[in-house]
CSV table of C-alpha atoms in Angstrom, one decimal:
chain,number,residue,atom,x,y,z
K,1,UNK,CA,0.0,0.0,0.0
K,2,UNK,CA,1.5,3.5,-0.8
K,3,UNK,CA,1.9,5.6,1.7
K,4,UNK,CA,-0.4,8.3,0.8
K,5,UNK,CA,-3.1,5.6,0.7
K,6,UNK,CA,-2.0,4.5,4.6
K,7,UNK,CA,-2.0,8.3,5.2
K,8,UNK,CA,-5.8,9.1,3.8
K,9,UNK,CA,-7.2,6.2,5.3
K,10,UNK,CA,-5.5,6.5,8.9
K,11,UNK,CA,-6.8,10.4,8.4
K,12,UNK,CA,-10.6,9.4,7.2
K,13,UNK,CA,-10.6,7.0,10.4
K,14,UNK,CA,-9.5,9.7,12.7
K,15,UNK,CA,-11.7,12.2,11.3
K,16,UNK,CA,-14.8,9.7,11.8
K,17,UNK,CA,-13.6,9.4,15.5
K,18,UNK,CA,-13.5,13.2,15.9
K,19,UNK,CA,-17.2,13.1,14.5
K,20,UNK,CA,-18.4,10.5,17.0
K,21,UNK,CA,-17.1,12.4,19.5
K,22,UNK,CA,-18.8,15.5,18.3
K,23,UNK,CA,-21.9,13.3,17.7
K,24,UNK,CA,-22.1,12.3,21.4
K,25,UNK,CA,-21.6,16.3,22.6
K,26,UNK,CA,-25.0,17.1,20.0
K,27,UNK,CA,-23.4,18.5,17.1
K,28,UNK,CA,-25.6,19.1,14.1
K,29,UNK,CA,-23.3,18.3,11.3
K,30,UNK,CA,-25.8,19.8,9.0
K,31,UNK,CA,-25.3,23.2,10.2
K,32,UNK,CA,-22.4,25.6,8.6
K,33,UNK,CA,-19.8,26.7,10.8
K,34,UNK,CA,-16.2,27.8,9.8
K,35,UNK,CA,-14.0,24.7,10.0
K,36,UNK,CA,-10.4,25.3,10.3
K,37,UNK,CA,-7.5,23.1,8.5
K,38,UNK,CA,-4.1,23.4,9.9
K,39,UNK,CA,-0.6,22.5,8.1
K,40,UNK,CA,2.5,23.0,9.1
K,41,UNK,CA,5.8,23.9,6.6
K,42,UNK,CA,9.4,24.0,7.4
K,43,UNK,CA,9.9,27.3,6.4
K,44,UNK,CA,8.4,30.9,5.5
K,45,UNK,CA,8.8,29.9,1.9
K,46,UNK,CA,7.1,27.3,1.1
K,47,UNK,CA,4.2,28.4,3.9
K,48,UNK,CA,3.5,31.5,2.0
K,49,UNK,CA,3.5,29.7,-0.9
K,50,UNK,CA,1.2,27.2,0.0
K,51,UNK,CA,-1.2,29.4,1.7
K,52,UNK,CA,-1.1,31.7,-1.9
K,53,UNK,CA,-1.6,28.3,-4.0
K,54,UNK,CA,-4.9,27.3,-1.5
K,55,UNK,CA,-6.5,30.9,-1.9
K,56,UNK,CA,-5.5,31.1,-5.7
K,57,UNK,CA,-7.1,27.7,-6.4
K,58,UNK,CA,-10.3,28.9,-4.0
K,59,UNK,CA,-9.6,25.6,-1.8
K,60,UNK,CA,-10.6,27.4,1.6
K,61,UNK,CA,-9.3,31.0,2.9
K,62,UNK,CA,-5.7,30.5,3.6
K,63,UNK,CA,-3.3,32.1,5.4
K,64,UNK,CA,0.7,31.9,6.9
K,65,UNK,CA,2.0,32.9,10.3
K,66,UNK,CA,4.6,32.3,11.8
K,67,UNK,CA,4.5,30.9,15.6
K,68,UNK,CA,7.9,30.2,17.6
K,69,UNK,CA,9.7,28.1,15.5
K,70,UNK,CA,7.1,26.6,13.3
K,71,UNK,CA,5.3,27.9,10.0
K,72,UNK,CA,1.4,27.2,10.4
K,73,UNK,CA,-0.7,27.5,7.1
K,74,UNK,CA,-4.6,27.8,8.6
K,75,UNK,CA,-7.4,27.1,6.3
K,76,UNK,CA,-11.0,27.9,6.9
K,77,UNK,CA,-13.9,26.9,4.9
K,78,UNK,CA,-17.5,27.9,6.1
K,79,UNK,CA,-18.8,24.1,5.7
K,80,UNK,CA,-21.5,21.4,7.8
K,81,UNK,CA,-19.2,18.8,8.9
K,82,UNK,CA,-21.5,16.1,7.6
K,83,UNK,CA,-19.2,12.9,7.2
K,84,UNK,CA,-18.7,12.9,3.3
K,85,UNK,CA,-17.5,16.6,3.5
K,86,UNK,CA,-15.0,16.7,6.0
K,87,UNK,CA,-13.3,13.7,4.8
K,88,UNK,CA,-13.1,14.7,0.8
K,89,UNK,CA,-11.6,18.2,2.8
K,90,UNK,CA,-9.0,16.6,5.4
K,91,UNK,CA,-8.5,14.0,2.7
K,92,UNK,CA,-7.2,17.3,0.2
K,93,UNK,CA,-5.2,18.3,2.9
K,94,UNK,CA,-3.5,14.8,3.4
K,95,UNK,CA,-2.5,15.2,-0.1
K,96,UNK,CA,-1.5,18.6,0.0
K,97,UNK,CA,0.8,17.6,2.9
K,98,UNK,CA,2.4,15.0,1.3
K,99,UNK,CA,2.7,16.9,-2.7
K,100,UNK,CA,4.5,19.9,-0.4
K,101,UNK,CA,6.3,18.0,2.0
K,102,UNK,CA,3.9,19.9,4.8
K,103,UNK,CA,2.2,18.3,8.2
K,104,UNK,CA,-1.2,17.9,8.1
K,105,UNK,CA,-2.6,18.5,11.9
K,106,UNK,CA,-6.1,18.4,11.3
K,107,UNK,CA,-9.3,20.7,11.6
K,108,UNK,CA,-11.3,21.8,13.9
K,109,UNK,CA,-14.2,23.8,14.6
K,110,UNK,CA,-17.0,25.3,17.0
K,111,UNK,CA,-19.8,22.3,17.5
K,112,UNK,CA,-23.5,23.4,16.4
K,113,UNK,CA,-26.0,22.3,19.0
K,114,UNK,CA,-29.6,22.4,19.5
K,115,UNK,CA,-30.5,25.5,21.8
């Protein structure tokens, strides 16, 4: 198996653990909400560029900053986090990572719950 395959799968199998978990705190994966997408580079180059290629392509809304020592790209897309969504998302991201030689750390998001 290549290792982008293992990577997509072991990142679709998270995700749907992240959603269970969201499931069982009420959230309403129907509802929009701005989901965020974090990467990381290994330096100011290649962030910036990534973060100009995402936002030229109209991926999600992308931007660089720099943090300490690392080079976070941050990716928000207003978005339900139905299961079939956030996976073809995270799943871009996974391959994103490993095109640019980037981390992928996930997304995350506020949970939408009935009132």
């Amino acid at each position: 198996m290549s290792k982008i395959v293992a990577a997509l799968l072991d990142n679709a199998y998270q995700d749907t653990q992240l959603l269970i978990s969201n499931d069982q705190q009420g959230d309403i994966f129907s509802e929009f909400r701005e989901v965020d997408f974090t990467l990381y580079s290994k330096n100011k180059e290649k962030g910036e560029l990534i973060a100009s290629f995402i936002n030229d392509n109209n991926y999600g809304k992308a931007s660089y900053e720099k943090i300490e020592q690392s080079h976070r790209i941050t990716v928000v897309i207003n978005m339900p986090t139905t299961q079939n969504l956030i996976c073809s998302v995270s799943g871009l991201m996974v391959c994103l990572a490993a095109l640019y030689d980037l981390e992928y750390d996930g997304w995350g998001c506020a949970l939408k719950t009935k009132i």
